[in-house]
PDB file of C-alpha atoms in Angstrom:
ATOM      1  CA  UNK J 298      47.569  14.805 -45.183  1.00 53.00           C
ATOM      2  CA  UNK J 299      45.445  11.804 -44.803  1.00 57.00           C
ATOM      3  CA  UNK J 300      45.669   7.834 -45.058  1.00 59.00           C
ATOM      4  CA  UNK J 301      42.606   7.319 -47.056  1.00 63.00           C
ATOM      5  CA  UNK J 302      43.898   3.752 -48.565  1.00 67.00           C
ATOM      6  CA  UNK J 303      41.979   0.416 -47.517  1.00 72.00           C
ATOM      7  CA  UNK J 304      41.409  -1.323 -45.385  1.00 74.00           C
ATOM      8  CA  UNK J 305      39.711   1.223 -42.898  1.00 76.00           C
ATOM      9  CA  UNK J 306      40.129  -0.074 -39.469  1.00 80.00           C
ATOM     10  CA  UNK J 307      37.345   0.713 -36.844  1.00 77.00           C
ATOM     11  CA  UNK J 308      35.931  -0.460 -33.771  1.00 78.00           C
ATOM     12  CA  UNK J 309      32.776   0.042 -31.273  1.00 76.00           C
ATOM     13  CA  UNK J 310      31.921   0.046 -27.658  1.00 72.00           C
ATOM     14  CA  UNK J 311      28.965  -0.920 -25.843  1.00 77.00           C
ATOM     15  CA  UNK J 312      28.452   2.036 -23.129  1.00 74.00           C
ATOM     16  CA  UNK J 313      25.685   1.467 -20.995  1.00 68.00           C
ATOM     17  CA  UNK J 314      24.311   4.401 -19.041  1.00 63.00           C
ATOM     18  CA  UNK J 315      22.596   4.556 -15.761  1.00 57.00           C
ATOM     19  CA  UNK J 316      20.203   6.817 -14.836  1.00 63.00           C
ATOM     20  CA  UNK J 317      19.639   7.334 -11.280  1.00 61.00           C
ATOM     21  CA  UNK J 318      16.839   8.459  -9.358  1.00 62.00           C
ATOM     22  CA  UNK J 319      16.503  12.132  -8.208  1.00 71.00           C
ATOM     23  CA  UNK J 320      15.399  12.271  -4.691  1.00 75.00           C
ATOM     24  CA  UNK J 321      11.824  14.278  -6.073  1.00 81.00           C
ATOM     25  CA  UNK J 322       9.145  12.517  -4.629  1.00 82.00           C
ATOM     26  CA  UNK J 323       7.920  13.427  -0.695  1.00 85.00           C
ATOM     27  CA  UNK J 324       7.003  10.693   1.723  1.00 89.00           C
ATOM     28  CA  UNK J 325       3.619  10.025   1.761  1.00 88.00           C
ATOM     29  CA  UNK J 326       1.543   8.754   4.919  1.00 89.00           C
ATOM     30  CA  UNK J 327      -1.124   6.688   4.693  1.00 89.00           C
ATOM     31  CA  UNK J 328      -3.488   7.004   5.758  1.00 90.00           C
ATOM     32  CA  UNK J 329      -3.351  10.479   6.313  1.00 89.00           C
ATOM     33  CA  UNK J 330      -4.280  10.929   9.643  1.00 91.00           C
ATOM     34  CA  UNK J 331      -4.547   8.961  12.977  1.00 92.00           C
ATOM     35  CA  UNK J 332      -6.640   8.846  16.490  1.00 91.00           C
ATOM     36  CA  UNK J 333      -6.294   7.113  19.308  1.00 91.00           C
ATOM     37  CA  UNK J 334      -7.407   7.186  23.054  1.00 92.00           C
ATOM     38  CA  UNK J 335      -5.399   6.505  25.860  1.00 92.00           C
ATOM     39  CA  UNK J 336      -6.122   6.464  29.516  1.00 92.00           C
ATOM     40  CA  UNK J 337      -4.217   9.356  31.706  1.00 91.00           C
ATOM     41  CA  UNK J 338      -3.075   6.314  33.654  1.00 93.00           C
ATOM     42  CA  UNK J 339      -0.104   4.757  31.594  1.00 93.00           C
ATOM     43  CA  UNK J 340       3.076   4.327  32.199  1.00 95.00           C
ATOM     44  CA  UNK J 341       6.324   6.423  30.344  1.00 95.00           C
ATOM     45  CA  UNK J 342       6.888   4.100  27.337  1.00 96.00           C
ATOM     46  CA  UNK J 343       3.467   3.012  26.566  1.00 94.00           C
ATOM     47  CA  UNK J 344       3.209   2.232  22.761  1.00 95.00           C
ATOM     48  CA  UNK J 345       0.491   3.598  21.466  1.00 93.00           C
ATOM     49  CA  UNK J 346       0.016   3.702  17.594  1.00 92.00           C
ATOM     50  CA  UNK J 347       2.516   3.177  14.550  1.00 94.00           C
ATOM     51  CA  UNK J 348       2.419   5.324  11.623  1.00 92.00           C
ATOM     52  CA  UNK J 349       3.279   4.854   8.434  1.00 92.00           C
ATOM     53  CA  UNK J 350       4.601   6.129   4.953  1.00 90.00           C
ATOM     54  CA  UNK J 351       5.959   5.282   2.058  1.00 89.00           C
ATOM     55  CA  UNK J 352       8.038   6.834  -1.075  1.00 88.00           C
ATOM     56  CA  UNK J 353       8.018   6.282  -3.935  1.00 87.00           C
ATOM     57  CA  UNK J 354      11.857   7.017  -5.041  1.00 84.00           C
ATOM     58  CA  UNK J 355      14.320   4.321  -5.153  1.00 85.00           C
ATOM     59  CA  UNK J 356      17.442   3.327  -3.374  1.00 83.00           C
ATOM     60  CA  UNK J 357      19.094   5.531  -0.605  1.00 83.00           C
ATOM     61  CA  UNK J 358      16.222   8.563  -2.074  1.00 83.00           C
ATOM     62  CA  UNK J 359      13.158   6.669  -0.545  1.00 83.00           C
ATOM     63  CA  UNK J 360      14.648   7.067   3.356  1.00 86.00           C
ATOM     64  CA  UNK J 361      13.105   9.275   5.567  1.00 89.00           C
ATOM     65  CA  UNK J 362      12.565   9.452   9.355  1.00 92.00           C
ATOM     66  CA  UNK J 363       9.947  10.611  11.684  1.00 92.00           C
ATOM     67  CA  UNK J 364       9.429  13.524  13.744  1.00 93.00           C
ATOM     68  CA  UNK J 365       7.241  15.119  15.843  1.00 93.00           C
ATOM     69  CA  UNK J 366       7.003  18.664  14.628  1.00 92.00           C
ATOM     70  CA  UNK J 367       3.450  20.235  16.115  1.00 91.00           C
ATOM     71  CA  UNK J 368       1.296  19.789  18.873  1.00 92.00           C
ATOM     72  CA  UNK J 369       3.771  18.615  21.896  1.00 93.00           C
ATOM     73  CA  UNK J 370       5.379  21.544  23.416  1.00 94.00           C
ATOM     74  CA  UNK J 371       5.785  19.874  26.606  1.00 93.00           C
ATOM     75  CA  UNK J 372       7.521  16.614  25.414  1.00 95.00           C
ATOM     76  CA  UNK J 373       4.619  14.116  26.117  1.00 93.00           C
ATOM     77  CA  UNK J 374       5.034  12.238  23.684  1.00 94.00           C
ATOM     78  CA  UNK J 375       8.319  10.595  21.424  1.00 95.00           C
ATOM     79  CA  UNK J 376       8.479   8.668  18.266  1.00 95.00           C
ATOM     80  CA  UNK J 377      10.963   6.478  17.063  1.00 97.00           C
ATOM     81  CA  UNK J 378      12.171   8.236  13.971  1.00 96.00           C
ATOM     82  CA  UNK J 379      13.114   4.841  11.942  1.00 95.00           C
ATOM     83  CA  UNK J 380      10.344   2.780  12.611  1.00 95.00           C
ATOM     84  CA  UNK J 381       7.390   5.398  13.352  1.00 94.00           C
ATOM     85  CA  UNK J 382       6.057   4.013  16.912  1.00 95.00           C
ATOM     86  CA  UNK J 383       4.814   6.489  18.609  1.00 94.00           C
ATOM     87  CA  UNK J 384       4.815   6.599  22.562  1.00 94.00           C
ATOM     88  CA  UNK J 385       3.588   8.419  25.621  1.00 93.00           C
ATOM     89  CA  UNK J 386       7.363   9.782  26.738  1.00 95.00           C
ATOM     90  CA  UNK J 387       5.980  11.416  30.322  1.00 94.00           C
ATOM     91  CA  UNK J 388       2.541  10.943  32.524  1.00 93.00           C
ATOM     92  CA  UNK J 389      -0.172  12.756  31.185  1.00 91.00           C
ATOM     93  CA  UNK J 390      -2.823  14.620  32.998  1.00 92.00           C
ATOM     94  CA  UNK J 391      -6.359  15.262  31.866  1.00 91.00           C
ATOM     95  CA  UNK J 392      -7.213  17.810  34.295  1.00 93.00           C
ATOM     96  CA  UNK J 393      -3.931  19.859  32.700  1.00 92.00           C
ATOM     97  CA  UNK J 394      -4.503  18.940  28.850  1.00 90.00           C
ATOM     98  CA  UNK J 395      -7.223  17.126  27.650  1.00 92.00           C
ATOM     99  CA  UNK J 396      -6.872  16.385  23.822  1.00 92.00           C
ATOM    100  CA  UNK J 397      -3.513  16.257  21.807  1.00 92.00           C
ATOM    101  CA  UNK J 398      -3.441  17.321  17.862  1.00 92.00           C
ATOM    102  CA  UNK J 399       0.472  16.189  16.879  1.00 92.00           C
ATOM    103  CA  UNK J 400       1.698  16.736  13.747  1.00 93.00           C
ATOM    104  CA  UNK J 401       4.158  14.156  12.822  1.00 93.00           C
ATOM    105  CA  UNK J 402       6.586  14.598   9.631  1.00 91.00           C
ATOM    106  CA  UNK J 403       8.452  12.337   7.475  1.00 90.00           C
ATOM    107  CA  UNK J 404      11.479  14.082   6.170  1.00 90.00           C
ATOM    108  CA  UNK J 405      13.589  12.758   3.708  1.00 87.00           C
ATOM    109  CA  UNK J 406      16.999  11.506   4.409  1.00 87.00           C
ATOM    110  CA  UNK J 407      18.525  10.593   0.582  1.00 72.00           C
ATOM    111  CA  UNK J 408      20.333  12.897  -1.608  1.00 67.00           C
TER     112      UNK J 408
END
């Protein structure tokens, strides 16, 4: 059985939808790679160079933080994982290690 007399009664609803970003892109330093000399002299703490990166996802999916991953076996060195300073953490010693290659990463913290 149906109602098919008149007046049909209807109605509508806006609906907006949202898309939200997929945490897909990688961070991305720039530049790409870094050197700077320091004397074997300086004290724990000394600031020496800030990196950088940026990604290009939005919101909560662009956060990342830094790490040392490579190069420091010994703990020479630290970096602040929000802001990317990077620091002499202990005395160095040229006659012991003359040249450090860190790798630093930028992993990313969204979802």
């Amino acid at each position: 059985m149906s109602d098919s007399s008149s007046p049909f009664f209807s109605d509508k609803a806006d609906v907006m939808i949202t898309v939200q970003d997929y945490n897909d892109n990688p961070p991305v330093f720039n530049p790409v790679s870094y050197a700077q000399k320091v004397n074997e002299d300086v004290t724990p703490e000394y600031f020496l160079m800030k990196v950088t990166a940026t990604d290009s996802d939005s919101g909560s999916n662009r956060d990342f933080k830094f790490s040392i991953f490579e190069g420091d076996p010994d703990g020479q060195f630290r970096i602040d994982p929000e802001r990317g300073n990077l620091y002499v953490h202990r005395r160095l010693d040229r006659e012991k290690r003359a040249v450090y290659l860190l790798t630093v990463r930028a992993t990313n913290t969204g979802k």
